[in-house]
PDB file of C-alpha atoms in Angstrom:
ATOM      1  CA  UNK A   5      -6.443  -9.765  19.620  1.00 45.00           C
ATOM      2  CA  UNK A   6      -6.809  -6.974  17.908  1.00 56.00           C
ATOM      3  CA  UNK A   7      -3.128  -6.329  17.667  1.00 58.00           C
ATOM      4  CA  UNK A   8      -2.348  -9.270  15.749  1.00 60.00           C
ATOM      5  CA  UNK A   9      -5.610  -8.949  13.416  1.00 61.00           C
ATOM      6  CA  UNK A  10      -4.338  -5.403  12.270  1.00 65.00           C
ATOM      7  CA  UNK A  11      -1.263  -6.765  11.553  1.00 63.00           C
ATOM      8  CA  UNK A  12      -2.487  -9.586   9.310  1.00 62.00           C
ATOM      9  CA  UNK A  13      -4.502  -6.743   7.709  1.00 62.00           C
ATOM     10  CA  UNK A  14      -1.294  -4.992   6.782  1.00 69.00           C
ATOM     11  CA  UNK A  15       0.818  -8.606   6.125  1.00 66.00           C
ATOM     12  CA  UNK A  16      -2.528  -9.121   3.696  1.00 62.00           C
ATOM     13  CA  UNK A  17      -2.379  -5.566   1.932  1.00 65.00           C
ATOM     14  CA  UNK A  18       1.156  -5.710   1.361  1.00 65.00           C
ATOM     15  CA  UNK A  19       1.192  -9.461  -0.321  1.00 61.00           C
ATOM     16  CA  UNK A  20      -2.139  -7.887  -2.356  1.00 58.00           C
ATOM     17  CA  UNK A  21       0.230  -4.821  -3.658  1.00 60.00           C
ATOM     18  CA  UNK A  22       3.093  -7.382  -4.558  1.00 58.00           C
ATOM     19  CA  UNK A  23       1.249  -8.654  -7.126  1.00 55.00           C
ATOM     20  CA  UNK A  24       3.002  -7.461 -10.381  1.00 61.00           C
ATOM     21  CA  UNK A  25       1.684  -7.191 -13.803  1.00 63.00           C
ATOM     22  CA  UNK A  26       4.544  -9.180 -15.129  1.00 61.00           C
ATOM     23  CA  UNK A  27       2.960 -10.445 -18.521  1.00 69.00           C
ATOM     24  CA  UNK A  28      -0.972  -8.736 -18.718  1.00 80.00           C
ATOM     25  CA  UNK A  29      -3.945  -8.640 -21.184  1.00 86.00           C
ATOM     26  CA  UNK A  30      -5.152  -5.122 -21.688  1.00 90.00           C
ATOM     27  CA  UNK A  31      -8.941  -4.499 -23.060  1.00 92.00           C
ATOM     28  CA  UNK A  32      -9.808  -0.481 -23.256  1.00 94.00           C
ATOM     29  CA  UNK A  33     -13.242   0.926 -23.361  1.00 95.00           C
ATOM     30  CA  UNK A  34     -12.412   2.717 -26.586  1.00 91.00           C
ATOM     31  CA  UNK A  35      -9.619   3.208 -28.488  1.00 90.00           C
ATOM     32  CA  UNK A  36      -5.953   2.667 -27.705  1.00 91.00           C
ATOM     33  CA  UNK A  37      -3.607   5.319 -28.986  1.00 94.00           C
ATOM     34  CA  UNK A  38       0.164   4.388 -29.256  1.00 94.00           C
ATOM     35  CA  UNK A  39       3.082   7.254 -29.858  1.00 95.00           C
ATOM     36  CA  UNK A  40       5.392   5.487 -31.828  1.00 94.00           C
ATOM     37  CA  UNK A  41       8.633   7.132 -30.482  1.00 96.00           C
ATOM     38  CA  UNK A  42       8.023   6.768 -26.725  1.00 96.00           C
ATOM     39  CA  UNK A  43       6.661   3.441 -27.107  1.00 94.00           C
ATOM     40  CA  UNK A  44       3.857   4.805 -24.582  1.00 96.00           C
ATOM     41  CA  UNK A  45      -0.140   3.371 -24.747  1.00 95.00           C
ATOM     42  CA  UNK A  46      -2.562   5.894 -23.909  1.00 96.00           C
ATOM     43  CA  UNK A  47      -5.999   4.859 -23.310  1.00 96.00           C
ATOM     44  CA  UNK A  48      -7.910   8.102 -22.517  1.00 96.00           C
ATOM     45  CA  UNK A  49     -11.303   6.417 -22.056  1.00 96.00           C
ATOM     46  CA  UNK A  50      -9.810   3.598 -19.401  1.00 96.00           C
ATOM     47  CA  UNK A  51     -10.039   0.150 -19.635  1.00 95.00           C
ATOM     48  CA  UNK A  52      -8.945  -3.114 -17.980  1.00 94.00           C
ATOM     49  CA  UNK A  53      -5.198  -4.628 -17.435  1.00 91.00           C
ATOM     50  CA  UNK A  54      -5.606  -8.005 -16.001  1.00 88.00           C
ATOM     51  CA  UNK A  55      -2.854 -10.227 -15.324  1.00 80.00           C
ATOM     52  CA  UNK A  56      -4.088 -13.677 -15.730  1.00 74.00           C
ATOM     53  CA  UNK A  57      -1.210 -15.569 -14.000  1.00 75.00           C
ATOM     54  CA  UNK A  58      -1.568 -13.555 -10.587  1.00 71.00           C
ATOM     55  CA  UNK A  59      -5.138 -12.545 -10.890  1.00 76.00           C
ATOM     56  CA  UNK A  60      -4.730  -8.996 -10.699  1.00 80.00           C
ATOM     57  CA  UNK A  61      -6.968  -6.525 -12.417  1.00 88.00           C
ATOM     58  CA  UNK A  62      -7.176  -3.241 -12.972  1.00 91.00           C
ATOM     59  CA  UNK A  63      -9.932  -1.047 -13.917  1.00 95.00           C
ATOM     60  CA  UNK A  64      -9.473   2.870 -14.604  1.00 96.00           C
ATOM     61  CA  UNK A  65     -11.277   5.853 -15.948  1.00 97.00           C
ATOM     62  CA  UNK A  66      -7.486   6.669 -17.900  1.00 97.00           C
ATOM     63  CA  UNK A  67      -4.421   4.617 -18.677  1.00 96.00           C
ATOM     64  CA  UNK A  68      -0.985   4.944 -19.700  1.00 96.00           C
ATOM     65  CA  UNK A  69       1.835   1.977 -19.739  1.00 93.00           C
ATOM     66  CA  UNK A  70       4.674   1.302 -21.524  1.00 92.00           C
ATOM     67  CA  UNK A  71       5.404  -2.590 -21.881  1.00 87.00           C
ATOM     68  CA  UNK A  72       8.055  -3.543 -18.990  1.00 84.00           C
ATOM     69  CA  UNK A  73       8.068  -0.064 -17.283  1.00 90.00           C
ATOM     70  CA  UNK A  74       5.615   1.629 -15.850  1.00 91.00           C
ATOM     71  CA  UNK A  75       1.682   1.601 -15.314  1.00 92.00           C
ATOM     72  CA  UNK A  76      -0.069   4.850 -14.666  1.00 95.00           C
ATOM     73  CA  UNK A  77      -3.742   4.841 -14.300  1.00 96.00           C
ATOM     74  CA  UNK A  78      -6.302   7.309 -12.799  1.00 97.00           C
ATOM     75  CA  UNK A  79      -9.658   6.516 -10.710  1.00 97.00           C
ATOM     76  CA  UNK A  80      -8.532   3.170 -10.834  1.00 94.00           C
ATOM     77  CA  UNK A  81      -9.834   0.276  -8.914  1.00 92.00           C
ATOM     78  CA  UNK A  82      -7.049  -2.797  -8.266  1.00 86.00           C
ATOM     79  CA  UNK A  83      -8.518  -5.898  -7.467  1.00 84.00           C
ATOM     80  CA  UNK A  84      -6.433  -9.051  -6.233  1.00 76.00           C
ATOM     81  CA  UNK A  85      -7.250 -12.506  -4.536  1.00 73.00           C
ATOM     82  CA  UNK A  86      -6.150 -10.575  -0.854  1.00 69.00           C
ATOM     83  CA  UNK A  87      -8.565  -7.280  -0.992  1.00 75.00           C
ATOM     84  CA  UNK A  88      -9.972  -4.236  -3.359  1.00 81.00           C
ATOM     85  CA  UNK A  89      -7.732  -0.925  -3.726  1.00 83.00           C
ATOM     86  CA  UNK A  90      -9.523   2.328  -4.527  1.00 90.00           C
ATOM     87  CA  UNK A  91      -7.119   5.192  -5.452  1.00 93.00           C
ATOM     88  CA  UNK A  92      -7.246   8.286  -7.237  1.00 96.00           C
ATOM     89  CA  UNK A  93      -4.160   7.947  -9.048  1.00 96.00           C
ATOM     90  CA  UNK A  94      -1.813   4.874  -9.534  1.00 92.00           C
ATOM     91  CA  UNK A  95       1.613   4.614 -10.737  1.00 93.00           C
ATOM     92  CA  UNK A  96       3.268   1.704 -11.129  1.00 88.00           C
ATOM     93  CA  UNK A  97       7.102   1.455 -11.719  1.00 88.00           C
ATOM     94  CA  UNK A  98       9.461  -1.609 -12.777  1.00 83.00           C
ATOM     95  CA  UNK A  99      12.704  -0.369 -12.077  1.00 84.00           C
ATOM     96  CA  UNK A 100      12.778   0.725  -9.170  1.00 83.00           C
ATOM     97  CA  UNK A 101      10.253  -1.906  -8.002  1.00 80.00           C
ATOM     98  CA  UNK A 102       7.608   0.923  -6.840  1.00 86.00           C
ATOM     99  CA  UNK A 103       3.680   1.242  -6.819  1.00 87.00           C
ATOM    100  CA  UNK A 104       2.373   4.507  -5.595  1.00 92.00           C
ATOM    101  CA  UNK A 105      -0.874   5.345  -4.555  1.00 92.00           C
ATOM    102  CA  UNK A 106      -2.590   8.708  -3.860  1.00 96.00           C
ATOM    103  CA  UNK A 107      -6.330   8.520  -1.762  1.00 95.00           C
ATOM    104  CA  UNK A 108      -6.346   5.227  -1.162  1.00 89.00           C
ATOM    105  CA  UNK A 109      -9.073   3.193   0.649  1.00 87.00           C
ATOM    106  CA  UNK A 110      -8.276  -0.933   1.102  1.00 78.00           C
ATOM    107  CA  UNK A 111     -10.864  -3.621   1.833  1.00 75.00           C
ATOM    108  CA  UNK A 112     -10.446  -7.425   2.101  1.00 68.00           C
ATOM    109  CA  UNK A 113     -12.634 -10.009   4.482  1.00 65.00           C
ATOM    110  CA  UNK A 114     -10.451  -8.917   7.520  1.00 58.00           C
ATOM    111  CA  UNK A 115     -11.177  -4.746   6.833  1.00 57.00           C
ATOM    112  CA  UNK A 116     -13.125  -2.227   6.059  1.00 63.00           C
ATOM    113  CA  UNK A 117     -11.915   0.631   4.960  1.00 67.00           C
ATOM    114  CA  UNK A 118      -8.574   0.961   5.555  1.00 78.00           C
ATOM    115  CA  UNK A 119      -7.594   4.554   3.954  1.00 90.00           C
ATOM    116  CA  UNK A 120      -5.136   7.000   3.546  1.00 94.00           C
ATOM    117  CA  UNK A 121      -3.502  10.304   1.594  1.00 96.00           C
ATOM    118  CA  UNK A 122      -0.782   8.089  -0.271  1.00 95.00           C
ATOM    119  CA  UNK A 123       0.420   4.483   0.192  1.00 91.00           C
ATOM    120  CA  UNK A 124       3.551   3.455  -1.572  1.00 90.00           C
ATOM    121  CA  UNK A 125       5.291  -0.456  -1.849  1.00 84.00           C
ATOM    122  CA  UNK A 126       8.903  -0.664  -1.952  1.00 85.00           C
ATOM    123  CA  UNK A 127       9.668  -3.957  -3.669  1.00 77.00           C
ATOM    124  CA  UNK A 128       7.684  -7.297  -1.777  1.00 72.00           C
ATOM    125  CA  UNK A 129       8.016  -6.699   1.694  1.00 80.00           C
ATOM    126  CA  UNK A 130       7.641  -2.766   2.424  1.00 85.00           C
ATOM    127  CA  UNK A 131       4.621  -0.609   2.511  1.00 85.00           C
ATOM    128  CA  UNK A 132       4.420   3.111   3.657  1.00 91.00           C
ATOM    129  CA  UNK A 133       0.832   4.596   4.301  1.00 91.00           C
ATOM    130  CA  UNK A 134       0.914   7.993   4.947  1.00 95.00           C
ATOM    131  CA  UNK A 135      -1.266  11.369   5.222  1.00 95.00           C
ATOM    132  CA  UNK A 136      -4.658  10.778   8.172  1.00 94.00           C
ATOM    133  CA  UNK A 137      -4.031   6.589   8.009  1.00 92.00           C
ATOM    134  CA  UNK A 138      -7.573   5.644   9.444  1.00 90.00           C
ATOM    135  CA  UNK A 139      -9.025   1.965   9.956  1.00 79.00           C
ATOM    136  CA  UNK A 140     -12.443   1.621  11.420  1.00 72.00           C
ATOM    137  CA  UNK A 141     -11.903  -1.951  12.614  1.00 61.00           C
ATOM    138  CA  UNK A 142      -9.907  -2.055  14.428  1.00 60.00           C
ATOM    139  CA  UNK A 143      -9.496   1.613  15.242  1.00 76.00           C
ATOM    140  CA  UNK A 144      -6.416   3.146  13.812  1.00 82.00           C
ATOM    141  CA  UNK A 145      -5.607   6.863  13.398  1.00 92.00           C
ATOM    142  CA  UNK A 146      -2.415   7.610  12.443  1.00 94.00           C
ATOM    143  CA  UNK A 147      -0.241  10.135  10.437  1.00 94.00           C
ATOM    144  CA  UNK A 148       2.229   7.269   8.917  1.00 95.00           C
ATOM    145  CA  UNK A 149       2.504   3.381   9.359  1.00 90.00           C
ATOM    146  CA  UNK A 150       5.676   1.911   7.728  1.00 91.00           C
ATOM    147  CA  UNK A 151       5.136  -2.244   7.569  1.00 84.00           C
ATOM    148  CA  UNK A 152       8.032  -4.587   7.241  1.00 85.00           C
ATOM    149  CA  UNK A 153       6.058  -8.115   6.431  1.00 79.00           C
ATOM    150  CA  UNK A 154       9.705  -9.835   6.175  1.00 80.00           C
ATOM    151  CA  UNK A 155      10.602  -9.084   9.801  1.00 84.00           C
ATOM    152  CA  UNK A 156       6.743  -8.891  11.256  1.00 82.00           C
ATOM    153  CA  UNK A 157       6.713  -5.448  12.321  1.00 85.00           C
ATOM    154  CA  UNK A 158       4.834  -2.240  11.782  1.00 85.00           C
ATOM    155  CA  UNK A 159       6.395   1.097  12.812  1.00 92.00           C
ATOM    156  CA  UNK A 160       3.676   3.798  13.633  1.00 92.00           C
ATOM    157  CA  UNK A 161       5.433   7.082  13.361  1.00 95.00           C
ATOM    158  CA  UNK A 162       3.592  10.437  14.950  1.00 95.00           C
ATOM    159  CA  UNK A 163       0.274  11.792  16.454  1.00 94.00           C
ATOM    160  CA  UNK A 164      -1.562   7.881  16.883  1.00 93.00           C
ATOM    161  CA  UNK A 165      -4.350   6.619  18.560  1.00 92.00           C
ATOM    162  CA  UNK A 166      -5.420   3.101  19.012  1.00 80.00           C
ATOM    163  CA  UNK A 167      -7.781   0.729  20.312  1.00 80.00           C
ATOM    164  CA  UNK A 168      -7.276  -2.774  21.288  1.00 70.00           C
ATOM    165  CA  UNK A 169     -10.626  -3.999  23.247  1.00 73.00           C
ATOM    166  CA  UNK A 170     -10.765  -1.790  26.688  1.00 76.00           C
ATOM    167  CA  UNK A 171      -7.136  -0.359  26.503  1.00 78.00           C
ATOM    168  CA  UNK A 172      -6.323   2.810  24.423  1.00 86.00           C
ATOM    169  CA  UNK A 173      -2.758   3.398  23.106  1.00 86.00           C
ATOM    170  CA  UNK A 174      -1.803   7.062  22.192  1.00 91.00           C
ATOM    171  CA  UNK A 175       1.299   9.233  20.748  1.00 92.00           C
ATOM    172  CA  UNK A 176       1.197  12.849  20.704  1.00 92.00           C
ATOM    173  CA  UNK A 177       4.076  14.229  19.277  1.00 92.00           C
ATOM    174  CA  UNK A 178       5.312  14.639  15.908  1.00 90.00           C
ATOM    175  CA  UNK A 179       8.098  11.809  17.695  1.00 92.00           C
ATOM    176  CA  UNK A 180       5.944   9.687  18.762  1.00 94.00           C
ATOM    177  CA  UNK A 181       6.161   5.651  17.812  1.00 94.00           C
ATOM    178  CA  UNK A 182       4.879   2.438  18.303  1.00 91.00           C
ATOM    179  CA  UNK A 183       6.464  -0.501  17.708  1.00 90.00           C
ATOM    180  CA  UNK A 184       3.791  -3.803  16.531  1.00 82.00           C
ATOM    181  CA  UNK A 185       5.747  -6.968  16.292  1.00 81.00           C
ATOM    182  CA  UNK A 186       4.171 -10.428  15.607  1.00 73.00           C
ATOM    183  CA  UNK A 187       5.471 -13.687  16.456  1.00 70.00           C
ATOM    184  CA  UNK A 188       4.647 -17.098  17.696  1.00 70.00           C
ATOM    185  CA  UNK A 189       1.391 -16.288  17.831  1.00 65.00           C
ATOM    186  CA  UNK A 190       1.970 -13.212  19.817  1.00 67.00           C
ATOM    187  CA  UNK A 191       1.675  -9.093  19.366  1.00 68.00           C
ATOM    188  CA  UNK A 192       3.602  -6.970  21.003  1.00 76.00           C
ATOM    189  CA  UNK A 193       2.865  -2.950  21.141  1.00 79.00           C
ATOM    190  CA  UNK A 194       6.023  -0.855  22.594  1.00 85.00           C
ATOM    191  CA  UNK A 195       6.475   2.821  22.287  1.00 88.00           C
ATOM    192  CA  UNK A 196       9.961   1.953  23.513  1.00 90.00           C
ATOM    193  CA  UNK A 197      11.961   1.684  19.572  1.00 93.00           C
ATOM    194  CA  UNK A 198      15.220   0.500  19.045  1.00 94.00           C
ATOM    195  CA  UNK A 199      17.301   3.261  17.483  1.00 94.00           C
ATOM    196  CA  UNK A 200      18.545   1.232  14.398  1.00 95.00           C
ATOM    197  CA  UNK A 201      15.311  -0.343  13.888  1.00 94.00           C
ATOM    198  CA  UNK A 202      13.684   3.257  13.870  1.00 95.00           C
ATOM    199  CA  UNK A 203      16.512   5.096  11.528  1.00 95.00           C
ATOM    200  CA  UNK A 204      15.734   2.377   8.778  1.00 94.00           C
ATOM    201  CA  UNK A 205      11.811   2.626   9.033  1.00 94.00           C
ATOM    202  CA  UNK A 206      11.623   6.042   9.041  1.00 94.00           C
ATOM    203  CA  UNK A 207      14.032   5.780   6.128  1.00 95.00           C
ATOM    204  CA  UNK A 208      11.389   4.057   4.042  1.00 94.00           C
ATOM    205  CA  UNK A 209       8.977   6.220   5.421  1.00 94.00           C
ATOM    206  CA  UNK A 210      10.995   9.359   4.241  1.00 94.00           C
ATOM    207  CA  UNK A 211      10.765   7.626   0.644  1.00 92.00           C
ATOM    208  CA  UNK A 212       6.491   8.996   0.164  1.00 91.00           C
TER     209      UNK A 212
END
């Protein structure tokens, strides 16, 4: 049950991050400055960016953005219907479609305090968490986790400890790997990872 819950949490995390600021409303805390040469807006005292269609809301103490290109923020709180994120910094690039966060904490109804030094969402299906990945409930300690929600798979790379009830799974080498697969109401964990899948998922991890 623990593994199933963990995978569902990762899937919710990806879905929450996948909501994009397609058309958004900006409310600065103070002045909003526009660089007419670059088209970049700067909210030096922060503000709120809300996508009324998706319900995604970003509140930060410093924001820079350019319509159709990027949003950058510091000391940011990103909230969606699926959960809430806190990040020291956030960088959303529309092309390519990526969202990167540093010093990330995520909480939802299913999980309290999933943390990582870095997080990267590639498109809408692939999520990479890297650097002291921690989860209190269920218990996970890992260096890198790559989640492919389209294929219902999560790959844990490097040293890890995962506790599922009375069972504990550990990887104690830099090349250790644990594959979590979910389907038909069942979750399977295996340290025997097919080479093609391992190479594909590692290529995602290398982007962060």
